[in-house]
Amino acid sequence: MTLSMELGKKYLGKPVFDIYGRNLGRIVGLNADVKNEVTQIEVELGSGEFFSCPSSLILIKGDSVSYVYQWKIDAQNIEKAMSLALKRLYALDELLRIGEIPRDIYEDFKKYHESSLSQLRDRRRILIDGLKERVNRLNSQIKELQVFLASLKMQHSTGEIDEGTYKDMCAAIQSGLNRTSSEKEDIEATITELMQLDLKVTPPTPPPKPLQEVKPPTPQNPVTVSDSQPSKSPSVSASVPESSEVKPQKPIVVQIEG
């Protein structure tokens, strides 16, 4: 975040907690650039040691000051950059497929983005390796705290530790367990997200093709029906002979001589 020197002065001497609630120390110094914006913050740890961090790792909400670990910022940056690179590669493939860009331009862009993607994958691998080492250290801390908590309960059961001391120590150890477990779970979730980045980005869905209008077939011999007169079925003429008058014929007389 951008922090002005005027605002930063108000937080001198304020305690600094990490994002899991651990008390890291207090702010004892500020460095600013020519724009009078804070660039570095000096923190005194509880052990008396000092460490300097960029202002981008400091989160201010009201009167509280939180320290964000660098690995969390790196993971967010890698995720955004990889997602964008993968989407662009998919878009290039689609543009080439539909003939929107020439092949030589496609090859140039693809080579550039594949090179960028390869570098991002290397950064991801290095970050994941570091996070796995951190998880191993946190597992050791959790085991150590669990051992001390079990020992404390045993000593309380045998009467070696009074009730008030037992409650105070149990609360401190349990708080440490909760914070350590929260960081471990956060890191493990981040590792999973980083490893699945190649699967989270899917190729863009091409737009649907426009539907073609289907015209009904035109009849070859249209029949026109008049509105004024009802249609008549075609008449079938049969060849019927006209009735002829039968004229009487004279009888034929045959004479037989004896």
Tab-separated table of C-alpha atoms in Angstrom:
chain	number	residue	atom	x	y	z
A	1	MET	CA	0.000	0.000	0.000
A	2	THR	CA	1.088	3.616	-0.505
A	3	LEU	CA	1.773	5.265	2.836
A	4	SER	CA	2.613	8.935	3.191
A	5	MET	CA	5.258	10.030	5.660
A	6	GLU	CA	2.734	12.191	7.496
A	7	LEU	CA	0.440	9.221	8.062
A	8	GLY	CA	3.315	6.860	8.794
A	9	LYS	CA	4.544	8.986	11.688
A	10	LYS	CA	1.303	8.223	13.541
A	11	TYR	CA	2.256	4.551	13.673
A	12	LEU	CA	5.723	4.957	15.153
A	13	GLY	CA	5.878	2.831	18.286
A	14	LYS	CA	2.755	0.857	17.304
A	15	PRO	CA	2.869	-2.945	17.655
A	16	VAL	CA	3.088	-5.047	14.503
A	17	PHE	CA	1.289	-8.399	14.200
A	18	ASP	CA	1.547	-10.902	11.389
A	19	ILE	CA	-1.605	-11.959	9.523
A	20	TYR	CA	-1.975	-14.962	11.878
A	21	GLY	CA	-1.969	-12.839	15.038
A	22	ARG	CA	1.639	-13.218	16.205
A	23	ASN	CA	3.123	-10.158	17.880
A	24	LEU	CA	6.284	-9.422	15.894
A	25	GLY	CA	7.404	-6.210	17.577
A	26	ARG	CA	6.926	-2.481	17.057
A	27	ILE	CA	7.604	0.133	14.386
A	28	VAL	CA	10.697	2.186	15.214
A	29	GLY	CA	11.638	3.833	11.902
A	30	LEU	CA	10.445	4.947	8.458
A	31	ASN	CA	12.238	5.679	5.183
A	32	ALA	CA	10.617	7.844	2.474
A	33	ASP	CA	11.376	8.675	-1.159
A	34	VAL	CA	11.416	12.074	-2.875
A	35	LYS	CA	7.606	11.959	-3.090
A	36	ASN	CA	7.510	11.725	0.715
A	37	GLU	CA	6.015	8.223	0.470
A	38	VAL	CA	7.187	5.544	2.881
A	39	THR	CA	9.284	2.875	1.160
A	40	GLN	CA	10.836	0.956	4.097
A	41	ILE	CA	9.658	0.299	7.645
A	42	GLU	CA	11.990	-0.662	10.488
A	43	VAL	CA	10.572	-3.073	13.068
A	44	GLU	CA	12.079	-3.963	16.441
A	45	LEU	CA	11.400	-7.610	17.228
A	46	GLY	CA	10.554	-8.883	20.671
A	47	SER	CA	14.013	-10.440	20.872
A	48	GLY	CA	15.634	-7.028	20.521
A	49	GLU	CA	16.688	-7.607	16.920
A	50	PHE	CA	15.591	-5.421	14.016
A	51	PHE	CA	14.394	-6.085	10.510
A	52	SER	CA	13.450	-3.826	7.620
A	53	CYS	CA	10.548	-4.551	5.272
A	54	PRO	CA	9.069	-2.737	2.260
A	55	SER	CA	5.898	-0.780	2.917
A	56	SER	CA	4.068	-3.045	0.421
A	57	LEU	CA	4.153	-5.800	3.063
A	58	ILE	CA	2.467	-3.660	5.705
A	59	LEU	CA	-1.322	-3.638	5.966
A	60	ILE	CA	-2.909	-0.846	7.996
A	61	LYS	CA	-6.528	-1.012	9.164
A	62	GLY	CA	-7.521	1.681	11.595
A	63	ASP	CA	-4.997	1.589	14.432
A	64	SER	CA	-3.807	-1.973	13.727
A	65	VAL	CA	-0.668	-2.752	11.731
A	66	SER	CA	-0.254	-6.190	10.114
A	67	TYR	CA	2.706	-7.746	8.367
A	68	VAL	CA	1.979	-9.770	5.208
A	69	TYR	CA	4.554	-12.429	4.330
A	70	GLN	CA	6.352	-12.064	1.006
A	71	TRP	CA	5.420	-15.579	-0.107
A	72	LYS	CA	1.737	-14.621	-0.053
A	73	ILE	CA	2.328	-11.626	-2.342
A	74	ASP	CA	4.494	-13.749	-4.660
A	75	ALA	CA	1.819	-16.455	-4.889
A	76	GLN	CA	-0.859	-13.915	-5.831
A	77	ASN	CA	1.357	-12.329	-8.496
A	78	ILE	CA	2.277	-15.699	-10.027
A	79	GLU	CA	-1.358	-16.817	-10.098
A	80	LYS	CA	-2.497	-13.651	-11.903
A	81	ALA	CA	0.358	-13.721	-14.418
A	82	MET	CA	0.003	-17.444	-15.223
A	83	SER	CA	-3.758	-17.212	-15.652
A	84	LEU	CA	-3.359	-14.317	-18.084
A	85	ALA	CA	-0.600	-16.054	-20.071
A	86	LEU	CA	-2.655	-19.251	-20.432
A	87	LYS	CA	-5.763	-17.338	-21.508
A	88	ARG	CA	-3.780	-15.478	-24.146
A	89	LEU	CA	-2.319	-18.700	-25.538
A	90	TYR	CA	-5.791	-20.220	-25.817
A	91	ALA	CA	-7.020	-17.033	-27.493
A	92	LEU	CA	-4.171	-17.168	-30.028
A	93	ASP	CA	-5.025	-20.767	-30.933
A	94	GLU	CA	-8.656	-19.824	-31.476
A	95	LEU	CA	-7.805	-16.751	-33.572
A	96	LEU	CA	-5.566	-18.859	-35.800
A	97	ARG	CA	-8.236	-21.538	-36.138
A	98	ILE	CA	-10.869	-19.117	-37.388
A	99	GLY	CA	-8.399	-17.304	-39.618
A	100	GLU	CA	-8.342	-13.967	-37.784
A	101	ILE	CA	-4.523	-13.695	-37.635
A	102	PRO	CA	-1.784	-14.868	-40.025
A	103	ARG	CA	0.354	-17.825	-38.980
A	104	ASP	CA	3.641	-15.892	-38.773
A	105	ILE	CA	2.138	-13.379	-36.334
A	106	TYR	CA	0.628	-16.282	-34.396
A	107	GLU	CA	4.016	-17.989	-34.098
A	108	ASP	CA	5.700	-14.800	-32.822
A	109	PHE	CA	3.074	-14.161	-30.161
A	110	LYS	CA	2.952	-17.807	-29.119
A	111	LYS	CA	6.726	-17.997	-28.730
A	112	TYR	CA	6.750	-14.884	-26.549
A	113	HIS	CA	3.926	-16.034	-24.253
A	114	GLU	CA	5.262	-19.584	-23.965
A	115	SER	CA	8.619	-18.158	-22.877
A	116	SER	CA	6.895	-16.004	-20.254
A	117	LEU	CA	4.847	-18.983	-19.087
A	118	SER	CA	7.985	-21.104	-18.731
A	119	GLN	CA	9.604	-18.456	-16.523
A	120	LEU	CA	6.470	-18.235	-14.392
A	121	ARG	CA	6.456	-21.998	-13.911
A	122	ASP	CA	10.064	-21.845	-12.730
A	123	ARG	CA	9.121	-19.145	-10.220
A	124	ARG	CA	6.172	-21.251	-9.101
A	125	ARG	CA	8.373	-24.313	-8.574
A	126	ILE	CA	10.885	-22.352	-6.475
A	127	LEU	CA	8.088	-20.827	-4.393
A	128	ILE	CA	6.394	-24.194	-3.813
A	129	ASP	CA	9.697	-25.737	-2.685
A	130	GLY	CA	10.166	-22.919	-0.167
A	131	LEU	CA	6.595	-23.262	1.083
A	132	LYS	CA	7.015	-27.004	1.589
A	133	GLU	CA	10.090	-26.340	3.725
A	134	ARG	CA	8.060	-23.866	5.775
A	135	VAL	CA	5.330	-26.483	6.272
A	136	ASN	CA	7.939	-28.932	7.584
A	137	ARG	CA	9.163	-26.362	10.124
A	138	LEU	CA	5.587	-25.614	11.178
A	139	ASN	CA	4.909	-29.326	11.659
A	140	SER	CA	7.931	-29.478	13.968
A	141	GLN	CA	6.631	-26.473	15.934
A	142	ILE	CA	3.177	-28.032	16.235
A	143	LYS	CA	4.655	-31.298	17.502
A	144	GLU	CA	6.811	-29.404	20.007
A	145	LEU	CA	3.851	-27.419	21.340
A	146	GLN	CA	1.737	-30.572	21.597
A	147	VAL	CA	4.476	-32.242	23.665
A	148	PHE	CA	4.671	-29.274	26.057
A	149	LEU	CA	0.884	-29.148	26.365
A	150	ALA	CA	0.738	-32.854	27.229
A	151	SER	CA	3.525	-32.403	29.791
A	152	LEU	CA	1.712	-29.437	31.313
A	153	LYS	CA	-1.503	-31.444	31.674
A	154	MET	CA	0.400	-34.291	33.309
A	155	GLN	CA	2.079	-31.938	35.821
A	156	HIS	CA	-1.277	-30.356	36.604
A	157	SER	CA	-2.836	-33.776	37.192
A	158	THR	CA	-0.102	-34.710	39.691
A	159	GLY	CA	-0.440	-31.405	41.534
A	160	GLU	CA	2.993	-30.111	40.476
A	161	ILE	CA	1.456	-26.976	38.911
A	162	ASP	CA	-1.274	-24.885	40.512
A	163	GLU	CA	-4.553	-24.131	38.765
A	164	GLY	CA	-3.794	-20.495	37.885
A	165	THR	CA	-0.403	-21.252	36.331
A	166	TYR	CA	-1.866	-24.213	34.478
A	167	LYS	CA	-4.621	-22.112	32.881
A	168	ASP	CA	-2.225	-19.348	31.858
A	169	MET	CA	0.268	-21.750	30.291
A	170	CYS	CA	-2.462	-23.774	28.564
A	171	ALA	CA	-3.917	-20.607	27.037
A	172	ALA	CA	-0.499	-19.500	25.754
A	173	ILE	CA	0.340	-22.888	24.227
A	174	GLN	CA	-3.121	-23.332	22.699
A	175	SER	CA	-2.940	-19.857	21.170
A	176	GLY	CA	0.420	-20.751	19.645
A	177	LEU	CA	-1.014	-23.999	18.274
A	178	ASN	CA	-3.940	-22.177	16.681
A	179	ARG	CA	-1.735	-19.576	14.990
A	180	THR	CA	0.760	-22.147	13.760
A	181	SER	CA	-1.978	-24.432	12.445
A	182	SER	CA	-3.646	-21.500	10.659
A	183	GLU	CA	-0.415	-20.627	8.869
A	184	LYS	CA	0.186	-24.257	7.923
A	185	GLU	CA	-3.328	-24.649	6.485
A	186	ASP	CA	-2.983	-21.377	4.581
A	187	ILE	CA	0.328	-22.448	3.055
A	188	GLU	CA	-0.968	-25.903	2.105
A	189	ALA	CA	-4.004	-24.342	0.406
A	190	THR	CA	-1.698	-21.958	-1.472
A	191	ILE	CA	0.496	-24.854	-2.642
A	192	THR	CA	-2.575	-26.677	-3.962
A	193	GLU	CA	-3.789	-23.586	-5.829
A	194	LEU	CA	-0.375	-22.993	-7.384
A	195	MET	CA	-0.089	-26.602	-8.560
A	196	GLN	CA	-3.540	-26.503	-10.169
A	197	LEU	CA	-3.062	-23.249	-12.087
A	198	ASP	CA	-2.643	-25.096	-15.408
A	199	LEU	CA	-6.003	-26.799	-14.863
A	200	LYS	CA	-7.986	-23.784	-13.630
A	201	VAL	CA	-7.813	-21.896	-16.929
A	202	THR	CA	-10.034	-23.448	-19.609
A	203	PRO	CA	-10.060	-22.574	-23.315
A	204	PRO	CA	-12.555	-19.856	-24.213
A	205	THR	CA	-15.838	-21.079	-25.641
A	206	PRO	CA	-16.200	-19.996	-29.290
A	207	PRO	CA	-19.297	-17.905	-30.040
A	208	PRO	CA	-22.241	-19.868	-31.461
A	209	LYS	CA	-22.657	-19.840	-35.205
A	210	PRO	CA	-25.628	-17.799	-36.513
A	211	LEU	CA	-28.654	-19.873	-37.384
A	212	GLN	CA	-29.504	-20.059	-41.085
A	213	GLU	CA	-33.070	-19.245	-42.074
A	214	VAL	CA	-34.849	-22.308	-43.408
A	215	LYS	CA	-37.404	-21.415	-46.079
A	216	PRO	CA	-40.341	-23.736	-46.799
A	217	PRO	CA	-40.204	-25.436	-50.203
A	218	THR	CA	-42.098	-23.662	-53.010
A	219	PRO	CA	-44.813	-25.850	-54.623
A	220	GLN	CA	-44.151	-26.561	-58.282
A	221	ASN	CA	-47.824	-26.348	-59.437
A	222	PRO	CA	-49.652	-23.932	-57.197
A	223	VAL	CA	-53.437	-24.221	-57.179
A	224	THR	CA	-55.252	-20.910	-57.227
A	225	VAL	CA	-58.558	-20.897	-55.403
A	226	SER	CA	-61.007	-18.106	-56.188
A	227	ASP	CA	-62.611	-16.420	-53.212
A	228	SER	CA	-65.863	-15.559	-55.070
A	229	GLN	CA	-66.764	-19.013	-56.269
A	230	PRO	CA	-66.330	-22.277	-54.513
A	231	SER	CA	-63.965	-24.638	-56.121
A	232	LYS	CA	-65.495	-27.363	-58.198
A	233	SER	CA	-64.119	-30.756	-58.608
A	234	PRO	CA	-63.267	-31.536	-62.196
A	235	SER	CA	-66.124	-33.237	-64.056
A	236	VAL	CA	-65.588	-36.584	-65.585
A	237	SER	CA	-67.357	-36.940	-68.941
A	238	ALA	CA	-68.435	-40.425	-69.871
A	239	SER	CA	-69.161	-41.267	-73.458
A	240	VAL	CA	-72.932	-41.980	-73.412
A	241	PRO	CA	-74.661	-42.540	-76.792
A	242	GLU	CA	-77.679	-40.367	-77.517
A	243	SER	CA	-81.037	-42.158	-77.504
A	244	SER	CA	-82.092	-42.924	-81.167
A	245	GLU	CA	-85.673	-43.281	-82.321
A	246	VAL	CA	-86.570	-46.869	-83.462
A	247	LYS	CA	-88.576	-46.709	-86.654
A	248	PRO	CA	-91.059	-49.550	-87.370
A	249	GLN	CA	-90.009	-51.756	-90.240
A	250	LYS	CA	-92.404	-53.221	-92.879
A	251	PRO	CA	-92.892	-56.986	-92.630
A	252	ILE	CA	-91.281	-59.082	-95.318
A	253	VAL	CA	-93.784	-61.377	-97.050
A	254	VAL	CA	-92.431	-64.590	-98.546
A	255	GLN	CA	-94.720	-66.467	-100.978
A	256	ILE	CA	-94.339	-70.241	-101.368
A	257	GLU	CA	-95.833	-71.854	-104.495
A	258	GLY	CA	-97.231	-75.326	-104.249
